[in-house]
Tab-separated table of N, CA and C in Angstrom:
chain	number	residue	atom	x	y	z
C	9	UNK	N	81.384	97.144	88.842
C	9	UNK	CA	80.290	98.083	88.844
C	9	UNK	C	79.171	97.602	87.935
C	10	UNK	N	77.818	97.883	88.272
C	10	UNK	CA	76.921	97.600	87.172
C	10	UNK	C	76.784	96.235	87.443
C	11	UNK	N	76.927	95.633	88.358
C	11	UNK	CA	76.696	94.156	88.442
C	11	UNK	C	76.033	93.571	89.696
C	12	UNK	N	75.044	93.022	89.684
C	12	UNK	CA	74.704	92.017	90.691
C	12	UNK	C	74.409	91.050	91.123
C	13	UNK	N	74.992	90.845	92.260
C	13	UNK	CA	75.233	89.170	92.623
C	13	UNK	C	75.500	88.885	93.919
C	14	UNK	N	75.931	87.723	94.175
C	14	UNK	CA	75.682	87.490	96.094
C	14	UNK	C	77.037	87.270	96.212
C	15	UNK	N	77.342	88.332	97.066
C	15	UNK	CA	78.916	88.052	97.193
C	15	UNK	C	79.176	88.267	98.980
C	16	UNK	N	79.655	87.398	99.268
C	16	UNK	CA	80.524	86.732	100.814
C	16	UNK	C	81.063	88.520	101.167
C	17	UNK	N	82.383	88.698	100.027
C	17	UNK	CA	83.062	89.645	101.080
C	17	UNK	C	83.578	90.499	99.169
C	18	UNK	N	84.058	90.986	99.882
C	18	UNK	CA	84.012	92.189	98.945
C	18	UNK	C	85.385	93.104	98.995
C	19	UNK	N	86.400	92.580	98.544
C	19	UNK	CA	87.603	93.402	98.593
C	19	UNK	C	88.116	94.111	97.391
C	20	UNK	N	88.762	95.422	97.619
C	20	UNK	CA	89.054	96.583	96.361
C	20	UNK	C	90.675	96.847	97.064
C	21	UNK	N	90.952	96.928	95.110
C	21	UNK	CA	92.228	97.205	95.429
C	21	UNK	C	93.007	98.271	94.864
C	22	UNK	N	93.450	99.560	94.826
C	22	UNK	CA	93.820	100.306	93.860
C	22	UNK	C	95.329	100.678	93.993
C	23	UNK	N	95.189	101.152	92.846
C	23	UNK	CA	96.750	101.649	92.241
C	23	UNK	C	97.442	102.876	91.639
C	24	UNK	N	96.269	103.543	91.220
C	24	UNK	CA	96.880	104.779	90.608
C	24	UNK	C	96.794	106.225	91.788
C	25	UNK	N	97.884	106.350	92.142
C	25	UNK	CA	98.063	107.276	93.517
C	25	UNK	C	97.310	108.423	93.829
C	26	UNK	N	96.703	109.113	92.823
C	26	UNK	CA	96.317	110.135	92.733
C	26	UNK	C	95.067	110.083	93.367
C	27	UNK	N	94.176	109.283	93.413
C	27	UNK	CA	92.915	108.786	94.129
C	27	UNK	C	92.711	107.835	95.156
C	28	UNK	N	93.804	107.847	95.825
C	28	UNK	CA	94.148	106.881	96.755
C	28	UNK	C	93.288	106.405	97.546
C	29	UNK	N	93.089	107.121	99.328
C	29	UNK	CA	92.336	106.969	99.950
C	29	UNK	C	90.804	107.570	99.454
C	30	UNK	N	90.284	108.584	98.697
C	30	UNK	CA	89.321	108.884	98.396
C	30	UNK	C	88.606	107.383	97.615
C	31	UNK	N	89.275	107.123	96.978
C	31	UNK	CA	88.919	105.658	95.959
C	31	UNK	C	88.564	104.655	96.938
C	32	UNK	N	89.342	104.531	97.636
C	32	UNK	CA	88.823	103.456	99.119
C	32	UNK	C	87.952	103.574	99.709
C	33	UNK	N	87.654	105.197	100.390
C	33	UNK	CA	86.639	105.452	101.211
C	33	UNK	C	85.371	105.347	100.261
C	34	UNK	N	85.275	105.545	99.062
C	34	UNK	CA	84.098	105.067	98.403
C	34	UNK	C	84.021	103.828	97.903
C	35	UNK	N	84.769	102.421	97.995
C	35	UNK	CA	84.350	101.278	97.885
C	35	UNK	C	83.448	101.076	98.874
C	36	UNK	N	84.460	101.590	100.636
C	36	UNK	CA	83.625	100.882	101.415
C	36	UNK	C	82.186	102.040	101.638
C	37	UNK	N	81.326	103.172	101.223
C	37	UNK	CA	80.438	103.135	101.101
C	37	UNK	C	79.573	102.415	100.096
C	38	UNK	N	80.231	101.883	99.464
C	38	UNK	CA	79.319	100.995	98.520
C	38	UNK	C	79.263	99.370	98.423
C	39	UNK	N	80.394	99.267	99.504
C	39	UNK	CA	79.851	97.712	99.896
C	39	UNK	C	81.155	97.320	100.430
C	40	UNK	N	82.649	97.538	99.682
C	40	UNK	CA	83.433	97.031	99.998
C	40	UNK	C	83.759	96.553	101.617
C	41	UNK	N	84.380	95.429	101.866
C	41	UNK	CA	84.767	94.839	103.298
C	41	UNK	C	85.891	95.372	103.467
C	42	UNK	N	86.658	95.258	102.696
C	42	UNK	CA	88.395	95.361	102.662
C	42	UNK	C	89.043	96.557	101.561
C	43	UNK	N	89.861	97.488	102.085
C	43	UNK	CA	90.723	97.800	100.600
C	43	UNK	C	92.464	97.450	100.977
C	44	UNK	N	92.795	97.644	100.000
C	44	UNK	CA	94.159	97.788	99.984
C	44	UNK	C	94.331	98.337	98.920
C	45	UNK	N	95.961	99.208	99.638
C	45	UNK	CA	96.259	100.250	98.954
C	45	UNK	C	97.900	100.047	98.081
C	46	UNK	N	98.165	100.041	96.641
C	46	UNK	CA	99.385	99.111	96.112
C	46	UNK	C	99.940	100.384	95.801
C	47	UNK	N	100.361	101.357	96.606
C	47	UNK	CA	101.395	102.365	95.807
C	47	UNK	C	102.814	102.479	96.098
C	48	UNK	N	103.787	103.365	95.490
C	48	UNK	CA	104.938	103.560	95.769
C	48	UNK	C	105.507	104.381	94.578
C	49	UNK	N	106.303	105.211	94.808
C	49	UNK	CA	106.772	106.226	93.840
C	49	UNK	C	107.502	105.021	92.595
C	50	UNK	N	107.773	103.981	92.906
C	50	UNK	CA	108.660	103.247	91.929
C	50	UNK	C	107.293	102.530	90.890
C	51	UNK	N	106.645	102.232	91.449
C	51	UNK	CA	105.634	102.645	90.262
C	51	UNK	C	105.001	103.242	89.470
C	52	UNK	N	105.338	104.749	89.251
C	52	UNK	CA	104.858	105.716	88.409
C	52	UNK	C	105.586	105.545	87.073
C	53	UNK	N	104.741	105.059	85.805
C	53	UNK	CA	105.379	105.259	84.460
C	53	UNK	C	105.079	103.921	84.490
C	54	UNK	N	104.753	102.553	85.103
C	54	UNK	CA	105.032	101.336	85.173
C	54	UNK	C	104.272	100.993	83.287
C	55	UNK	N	104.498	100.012	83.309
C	55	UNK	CA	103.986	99.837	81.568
C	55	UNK	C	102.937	98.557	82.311
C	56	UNK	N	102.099	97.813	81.145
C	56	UNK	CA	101.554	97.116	81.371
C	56	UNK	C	102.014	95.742	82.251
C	57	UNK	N	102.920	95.113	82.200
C	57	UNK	CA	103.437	94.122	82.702
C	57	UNK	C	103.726	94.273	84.105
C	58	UNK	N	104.572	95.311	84.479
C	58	UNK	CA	104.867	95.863	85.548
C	58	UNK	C	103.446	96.144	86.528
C	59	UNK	N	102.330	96.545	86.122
C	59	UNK	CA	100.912	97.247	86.506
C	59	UNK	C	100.161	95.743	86.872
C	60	UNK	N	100.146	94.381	85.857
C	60	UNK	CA	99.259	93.624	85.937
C	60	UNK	C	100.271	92.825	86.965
C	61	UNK	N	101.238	92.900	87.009
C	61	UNK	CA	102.378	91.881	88.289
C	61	UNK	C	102.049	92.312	89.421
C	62	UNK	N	102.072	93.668	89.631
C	62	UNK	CA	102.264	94.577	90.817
C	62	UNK	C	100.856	94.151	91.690
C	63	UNK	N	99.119	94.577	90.691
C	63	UNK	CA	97.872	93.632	91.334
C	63	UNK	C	98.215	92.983	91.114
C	64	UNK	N	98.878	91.806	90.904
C	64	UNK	CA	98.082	90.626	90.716
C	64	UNK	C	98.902	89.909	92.117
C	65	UNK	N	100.010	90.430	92.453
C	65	UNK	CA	100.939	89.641	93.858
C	65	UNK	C	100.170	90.727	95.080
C	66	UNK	N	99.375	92.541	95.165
C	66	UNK	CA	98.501	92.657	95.456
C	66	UNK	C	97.174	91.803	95.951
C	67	UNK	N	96.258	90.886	95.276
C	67	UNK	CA	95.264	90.200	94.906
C	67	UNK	C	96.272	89.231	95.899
C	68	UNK	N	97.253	88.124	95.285
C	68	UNK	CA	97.438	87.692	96.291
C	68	UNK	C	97.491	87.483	97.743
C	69	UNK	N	97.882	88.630	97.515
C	69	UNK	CA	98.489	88.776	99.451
C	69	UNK	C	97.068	88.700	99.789
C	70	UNK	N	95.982	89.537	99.049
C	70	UNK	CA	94.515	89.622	100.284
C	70	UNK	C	93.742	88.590	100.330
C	71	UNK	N	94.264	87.473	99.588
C	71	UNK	CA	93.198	85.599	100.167
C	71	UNK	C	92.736	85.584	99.180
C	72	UNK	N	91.987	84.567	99.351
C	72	UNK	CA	90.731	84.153	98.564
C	72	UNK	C	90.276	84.853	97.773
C	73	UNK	N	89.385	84.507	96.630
C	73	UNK	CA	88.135	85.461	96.131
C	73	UNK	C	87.905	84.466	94.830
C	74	UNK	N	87.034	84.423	94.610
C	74	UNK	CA	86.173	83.871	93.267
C	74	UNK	C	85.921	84.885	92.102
C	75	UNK	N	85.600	86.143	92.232
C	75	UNK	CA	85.712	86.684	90.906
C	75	UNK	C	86.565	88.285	91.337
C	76	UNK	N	87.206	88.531	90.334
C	76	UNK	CA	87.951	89.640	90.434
C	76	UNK	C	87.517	90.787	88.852
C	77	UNK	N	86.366	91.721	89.521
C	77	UNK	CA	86.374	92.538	88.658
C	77	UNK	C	86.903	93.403	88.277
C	78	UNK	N	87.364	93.735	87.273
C	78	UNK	CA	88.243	95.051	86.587
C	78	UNK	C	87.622	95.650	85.576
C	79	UNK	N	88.068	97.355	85.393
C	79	UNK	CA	87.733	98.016	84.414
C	79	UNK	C	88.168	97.467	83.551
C	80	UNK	N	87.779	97.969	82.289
C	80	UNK	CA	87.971	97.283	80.959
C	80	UNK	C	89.641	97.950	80.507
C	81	UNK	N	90.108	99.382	80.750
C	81	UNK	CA	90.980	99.743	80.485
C	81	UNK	C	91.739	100.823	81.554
C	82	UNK	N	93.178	101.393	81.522
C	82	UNK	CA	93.062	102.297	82.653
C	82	UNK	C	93.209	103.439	81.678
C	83	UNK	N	93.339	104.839	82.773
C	83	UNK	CA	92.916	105.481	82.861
C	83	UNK	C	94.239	106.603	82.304
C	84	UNK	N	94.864	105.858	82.083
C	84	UNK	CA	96.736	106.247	81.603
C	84	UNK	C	96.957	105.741	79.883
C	85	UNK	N	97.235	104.916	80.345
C	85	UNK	CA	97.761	104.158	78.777
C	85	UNK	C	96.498	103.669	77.894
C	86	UNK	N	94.948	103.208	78.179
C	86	UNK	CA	94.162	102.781	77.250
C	86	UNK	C	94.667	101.764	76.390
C	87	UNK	N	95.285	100.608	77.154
C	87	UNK	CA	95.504	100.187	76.359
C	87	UNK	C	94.052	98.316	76.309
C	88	UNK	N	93.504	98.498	77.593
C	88	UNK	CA	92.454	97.377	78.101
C	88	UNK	C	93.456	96.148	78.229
C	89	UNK	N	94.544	96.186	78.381
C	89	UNK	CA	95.350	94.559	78.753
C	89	UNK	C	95.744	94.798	80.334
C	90	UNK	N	95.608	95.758	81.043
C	90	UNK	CA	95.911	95.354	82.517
C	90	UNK	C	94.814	94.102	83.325
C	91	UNK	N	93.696	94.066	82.644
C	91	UNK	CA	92.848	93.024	83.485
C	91	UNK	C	92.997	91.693	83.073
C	92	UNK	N	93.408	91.800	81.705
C	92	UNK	CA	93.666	89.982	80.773
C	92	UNK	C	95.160	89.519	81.137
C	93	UNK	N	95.892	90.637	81.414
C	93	UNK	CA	97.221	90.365	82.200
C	93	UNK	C	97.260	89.644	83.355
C	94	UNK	N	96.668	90.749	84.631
C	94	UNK	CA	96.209	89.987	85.858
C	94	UNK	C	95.714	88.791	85.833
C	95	UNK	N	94.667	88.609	85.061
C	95	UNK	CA	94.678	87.110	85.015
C	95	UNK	C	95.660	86.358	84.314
C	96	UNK	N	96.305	86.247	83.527
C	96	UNK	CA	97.370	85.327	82.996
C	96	UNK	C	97.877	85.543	84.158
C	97	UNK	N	98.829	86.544	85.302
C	97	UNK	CA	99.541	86.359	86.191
C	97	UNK	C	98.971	85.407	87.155
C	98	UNK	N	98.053	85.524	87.699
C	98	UNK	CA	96.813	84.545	88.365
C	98	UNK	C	96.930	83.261	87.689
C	99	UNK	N	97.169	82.982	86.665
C	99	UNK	CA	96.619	81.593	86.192
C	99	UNK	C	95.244	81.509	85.895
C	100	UNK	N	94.281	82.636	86.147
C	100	UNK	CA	92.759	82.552	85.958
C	100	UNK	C	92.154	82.475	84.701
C	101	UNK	N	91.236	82.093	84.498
C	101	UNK	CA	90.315	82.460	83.234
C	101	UNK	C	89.974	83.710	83.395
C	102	UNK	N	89.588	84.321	82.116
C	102	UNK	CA	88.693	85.754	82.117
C	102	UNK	C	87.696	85.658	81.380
C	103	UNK	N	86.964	86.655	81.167
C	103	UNK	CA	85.942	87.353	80.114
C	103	UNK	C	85.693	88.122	80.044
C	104	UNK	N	85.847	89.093	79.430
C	104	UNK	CA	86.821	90.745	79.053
C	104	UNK	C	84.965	91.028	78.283
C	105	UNK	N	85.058	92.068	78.222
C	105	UNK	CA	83.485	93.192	77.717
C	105	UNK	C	82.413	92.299	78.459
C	106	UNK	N	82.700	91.978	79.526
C	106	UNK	CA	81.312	91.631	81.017
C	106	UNK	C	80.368	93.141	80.897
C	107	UNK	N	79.167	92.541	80.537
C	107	UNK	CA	77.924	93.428	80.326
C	107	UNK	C	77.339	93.406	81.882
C	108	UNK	N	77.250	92.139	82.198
C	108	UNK	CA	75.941	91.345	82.972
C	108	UNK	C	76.422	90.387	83.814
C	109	UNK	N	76.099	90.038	84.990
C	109	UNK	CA	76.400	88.937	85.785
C	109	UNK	C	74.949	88.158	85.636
C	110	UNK	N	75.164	87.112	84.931
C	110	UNK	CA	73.462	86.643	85.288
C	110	UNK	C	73.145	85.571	85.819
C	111	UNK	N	74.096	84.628	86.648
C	111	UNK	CA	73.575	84.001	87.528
C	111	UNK	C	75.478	83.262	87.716
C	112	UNK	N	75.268	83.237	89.492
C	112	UNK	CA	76.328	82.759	89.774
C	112	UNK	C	76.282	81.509	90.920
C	113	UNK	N	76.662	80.413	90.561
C	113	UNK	CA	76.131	79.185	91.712
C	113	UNK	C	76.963	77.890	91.253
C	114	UNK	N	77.089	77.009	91.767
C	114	UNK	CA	77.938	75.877	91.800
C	114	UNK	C	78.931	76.005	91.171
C	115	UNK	N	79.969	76.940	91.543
C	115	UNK	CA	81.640	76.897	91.408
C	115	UNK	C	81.524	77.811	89.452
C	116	UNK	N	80.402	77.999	89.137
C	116	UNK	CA	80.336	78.753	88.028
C	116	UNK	C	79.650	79.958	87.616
C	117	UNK	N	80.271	80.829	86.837
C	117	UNK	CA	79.110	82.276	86.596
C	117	UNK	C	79.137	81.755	85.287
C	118	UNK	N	77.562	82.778	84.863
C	118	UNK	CA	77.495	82.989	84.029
C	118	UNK	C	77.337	84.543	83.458
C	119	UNK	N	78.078	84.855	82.455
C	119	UNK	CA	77.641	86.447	82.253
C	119	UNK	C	77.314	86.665	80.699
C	120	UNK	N	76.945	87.865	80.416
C	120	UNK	CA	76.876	88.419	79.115
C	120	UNK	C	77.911	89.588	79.079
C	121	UNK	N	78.587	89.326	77.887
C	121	UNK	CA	79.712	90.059	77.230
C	121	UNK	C	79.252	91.065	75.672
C	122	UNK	N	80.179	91.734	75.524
C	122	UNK	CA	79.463	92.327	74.321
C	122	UNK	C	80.762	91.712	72.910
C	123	UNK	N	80.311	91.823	72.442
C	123	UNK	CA	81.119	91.106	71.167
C	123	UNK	C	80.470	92.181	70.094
C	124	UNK	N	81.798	92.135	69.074
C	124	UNK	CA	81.450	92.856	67.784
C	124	UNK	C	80.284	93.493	67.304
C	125	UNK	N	79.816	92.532	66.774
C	125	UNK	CA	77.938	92.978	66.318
C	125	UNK	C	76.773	91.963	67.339
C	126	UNK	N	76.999	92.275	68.998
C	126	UNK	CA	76.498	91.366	69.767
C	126	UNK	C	76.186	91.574	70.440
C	127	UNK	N	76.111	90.735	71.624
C	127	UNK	CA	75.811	90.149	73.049
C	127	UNK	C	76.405	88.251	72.665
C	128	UNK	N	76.784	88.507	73.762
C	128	UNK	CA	76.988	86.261	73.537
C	128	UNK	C	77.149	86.214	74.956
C	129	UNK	N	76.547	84.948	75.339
C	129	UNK	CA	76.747	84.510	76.853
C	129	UNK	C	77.996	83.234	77.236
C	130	UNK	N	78.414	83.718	78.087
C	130	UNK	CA	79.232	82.318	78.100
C	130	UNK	C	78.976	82.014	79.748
C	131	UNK	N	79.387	80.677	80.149
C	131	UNK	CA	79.594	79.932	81.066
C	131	UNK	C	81.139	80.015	81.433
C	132	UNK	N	81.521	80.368	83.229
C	132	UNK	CA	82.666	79.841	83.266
C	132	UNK	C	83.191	79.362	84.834
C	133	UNK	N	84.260	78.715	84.644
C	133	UNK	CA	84.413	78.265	85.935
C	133	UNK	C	84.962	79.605	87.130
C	134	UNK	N	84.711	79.138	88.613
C	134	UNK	CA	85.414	79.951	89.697
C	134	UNK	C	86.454	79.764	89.844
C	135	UNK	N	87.589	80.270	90.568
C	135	UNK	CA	87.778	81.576	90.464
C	135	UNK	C	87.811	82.403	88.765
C	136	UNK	N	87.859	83.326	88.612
C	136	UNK	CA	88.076	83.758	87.340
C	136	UNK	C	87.978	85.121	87.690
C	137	UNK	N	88.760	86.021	86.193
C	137	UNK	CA	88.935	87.454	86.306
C	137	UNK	C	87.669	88.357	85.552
C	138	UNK	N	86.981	89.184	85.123
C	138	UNK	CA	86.034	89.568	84.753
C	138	UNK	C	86.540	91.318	84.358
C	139	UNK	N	86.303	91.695	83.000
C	139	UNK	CA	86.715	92.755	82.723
C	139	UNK	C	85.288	93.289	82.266
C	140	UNK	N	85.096	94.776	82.995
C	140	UNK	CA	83.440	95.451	82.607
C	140	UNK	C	83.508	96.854	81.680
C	141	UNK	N	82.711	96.514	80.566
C	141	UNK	CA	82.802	97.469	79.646
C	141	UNK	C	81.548	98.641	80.049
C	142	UNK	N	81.742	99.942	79.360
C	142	UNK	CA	80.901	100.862	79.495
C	142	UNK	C	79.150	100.616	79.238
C	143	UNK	N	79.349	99.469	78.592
C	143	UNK	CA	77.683	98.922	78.764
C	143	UNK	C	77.214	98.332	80.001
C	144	UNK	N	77.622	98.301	80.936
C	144	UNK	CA	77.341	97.496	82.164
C	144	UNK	C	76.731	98.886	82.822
C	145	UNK	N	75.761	98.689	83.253
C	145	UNK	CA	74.837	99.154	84.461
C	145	UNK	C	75.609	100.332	85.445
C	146	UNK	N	75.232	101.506	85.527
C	146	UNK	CA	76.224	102.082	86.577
C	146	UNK	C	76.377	101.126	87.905
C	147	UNK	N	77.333	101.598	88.661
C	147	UNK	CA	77.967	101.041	89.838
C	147	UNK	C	76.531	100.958	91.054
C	148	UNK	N	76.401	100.482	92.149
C	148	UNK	CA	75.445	100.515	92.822
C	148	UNK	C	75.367	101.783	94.118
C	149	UNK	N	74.335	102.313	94.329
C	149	UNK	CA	74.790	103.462	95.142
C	149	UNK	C	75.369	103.564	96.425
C	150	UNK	N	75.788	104.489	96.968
C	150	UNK	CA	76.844	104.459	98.294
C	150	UNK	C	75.443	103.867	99.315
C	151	UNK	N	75.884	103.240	100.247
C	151	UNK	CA	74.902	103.149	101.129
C	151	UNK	C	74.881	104.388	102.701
C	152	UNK	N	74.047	104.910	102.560
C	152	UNK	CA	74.131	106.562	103.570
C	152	UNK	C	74.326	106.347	104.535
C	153	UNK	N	74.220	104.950	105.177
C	153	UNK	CA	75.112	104.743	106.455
C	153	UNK	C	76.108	104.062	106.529
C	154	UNK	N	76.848	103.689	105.289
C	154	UNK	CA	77.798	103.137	105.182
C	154	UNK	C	79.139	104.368	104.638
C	155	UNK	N	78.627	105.224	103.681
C	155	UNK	CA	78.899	106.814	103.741
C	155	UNK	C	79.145	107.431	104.522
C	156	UNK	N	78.489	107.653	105.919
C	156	UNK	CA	78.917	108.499	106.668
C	156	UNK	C	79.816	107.901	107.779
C	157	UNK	N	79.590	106.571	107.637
C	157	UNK	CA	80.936	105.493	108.667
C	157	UNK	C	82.097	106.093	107.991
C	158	UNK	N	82.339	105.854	106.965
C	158	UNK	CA	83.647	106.119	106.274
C	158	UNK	C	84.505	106.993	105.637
C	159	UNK	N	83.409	108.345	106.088
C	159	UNK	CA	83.610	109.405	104.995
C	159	UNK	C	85.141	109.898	105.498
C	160	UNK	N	85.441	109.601	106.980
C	160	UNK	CA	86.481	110.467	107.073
C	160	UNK	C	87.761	108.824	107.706
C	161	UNK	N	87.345	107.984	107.466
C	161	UNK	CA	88.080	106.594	107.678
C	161	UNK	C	88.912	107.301	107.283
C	162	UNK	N	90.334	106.522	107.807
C	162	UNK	CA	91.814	106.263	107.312
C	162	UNK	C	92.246	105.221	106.626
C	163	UNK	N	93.048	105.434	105.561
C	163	UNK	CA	93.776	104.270	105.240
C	163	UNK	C	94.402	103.946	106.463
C	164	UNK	N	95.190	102.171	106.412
C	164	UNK	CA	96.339	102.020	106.785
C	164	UNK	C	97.511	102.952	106.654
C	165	UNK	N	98.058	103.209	105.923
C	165	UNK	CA	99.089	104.315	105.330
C	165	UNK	C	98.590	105.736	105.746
C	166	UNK	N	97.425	105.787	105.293
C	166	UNK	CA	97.149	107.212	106.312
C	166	UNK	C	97.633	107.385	107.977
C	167	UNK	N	96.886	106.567	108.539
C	167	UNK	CA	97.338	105.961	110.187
C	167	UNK	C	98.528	106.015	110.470
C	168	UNK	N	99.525	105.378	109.779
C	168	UNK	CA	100.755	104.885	110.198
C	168	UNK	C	101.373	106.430	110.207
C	169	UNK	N	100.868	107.625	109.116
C	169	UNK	CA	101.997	108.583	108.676
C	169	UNK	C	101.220	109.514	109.796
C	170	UNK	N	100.172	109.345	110.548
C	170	UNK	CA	99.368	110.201	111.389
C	170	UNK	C	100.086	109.425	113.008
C	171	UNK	N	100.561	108.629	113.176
C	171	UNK	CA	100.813	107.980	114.269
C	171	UNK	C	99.440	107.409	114.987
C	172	UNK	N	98.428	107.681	114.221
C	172	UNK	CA	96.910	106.542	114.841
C	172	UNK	C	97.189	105.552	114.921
C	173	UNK	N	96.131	104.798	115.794
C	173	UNK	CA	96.548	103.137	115.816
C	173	UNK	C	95.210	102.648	115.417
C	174	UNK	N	95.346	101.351	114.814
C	174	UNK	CA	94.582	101.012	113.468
C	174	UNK	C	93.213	100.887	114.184
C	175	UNK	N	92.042	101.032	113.484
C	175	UNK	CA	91.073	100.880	113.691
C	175	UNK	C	90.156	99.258	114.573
């Protein structure tokens, strides 16, 4: 959220059940291509390790991607290590308090982070994980015809428990 840049495709992935399909149907008014949905009752209570394994073989399964943004912390435990996790599971680099995307091109971004008594910019290579702190820019707005495509979309999992056949 709060970030812009030229991006191919655009996939979201969530986890905490309670916002399931609502959380989806508003990626894809706001740009998303793809969601997927990582739940199951055996994940409720999961601790950090369990949470950053669970996305991160998630992330797998859906291909490709060059940067993988995450909130800075969730929304349960506060503890801000589910996104520096995911990447160690990944093997990726990160850069955790992402302010700014400010230019992204030949296999590298560059962003601004917030640090202690700061701002500092760093350089880094693609793929990589990206964690966004409350200083970053709100999210970009729904697009009103991309909104009303989706307002009443189905998940996959929705479909399957409705007997629809997939879109």
């Amino acid at each position: 959220c709060g970030i812009t840049m030229p991006v191919v495709k655009h996939n979201y992935i969530v986890k905490d059940i309670s916002q399931l399909a609502d959380t989806i149907r508003e990626a894809f008014a706001m740009g998303a291509d793809e969601g997927a949905l990582v739940a199951d009752r055996a994940f409720g209570g999961a601790d950090v390790l369990a949470t950053s394994y669970t996305l991160a073989q998630g992330i797998k399964k859906m291909g490709n991607f060059d940067v993988i943004i995450c909130g800075l912390q969730t929304t349960d435990g506060d503890t801000a290590q589910v996104g520096p996790q995911v990447a160690r599971e990944l093997g990726l680099p990160q850069v955790t308090y992402t302010r700014r995307i400010m230019q992204l091109e030949n296999n590298k971004i560059t962003v601004e982070r917030s640090i202690e008594n700061g701002v500092e910019v760093v350089e880094a290579p693609l793929p990589l994980l990206l964690t966004v702190d409350g200083a970053a820019a709100a999210c970009r707005p729904r697009n009103a015809y991309r909104l009303l495509r989706y307002c009443r979309a189905a998940t996959a999992s929705e479909r399957a428990a409705s007997g629809k056949p997939a879109n």
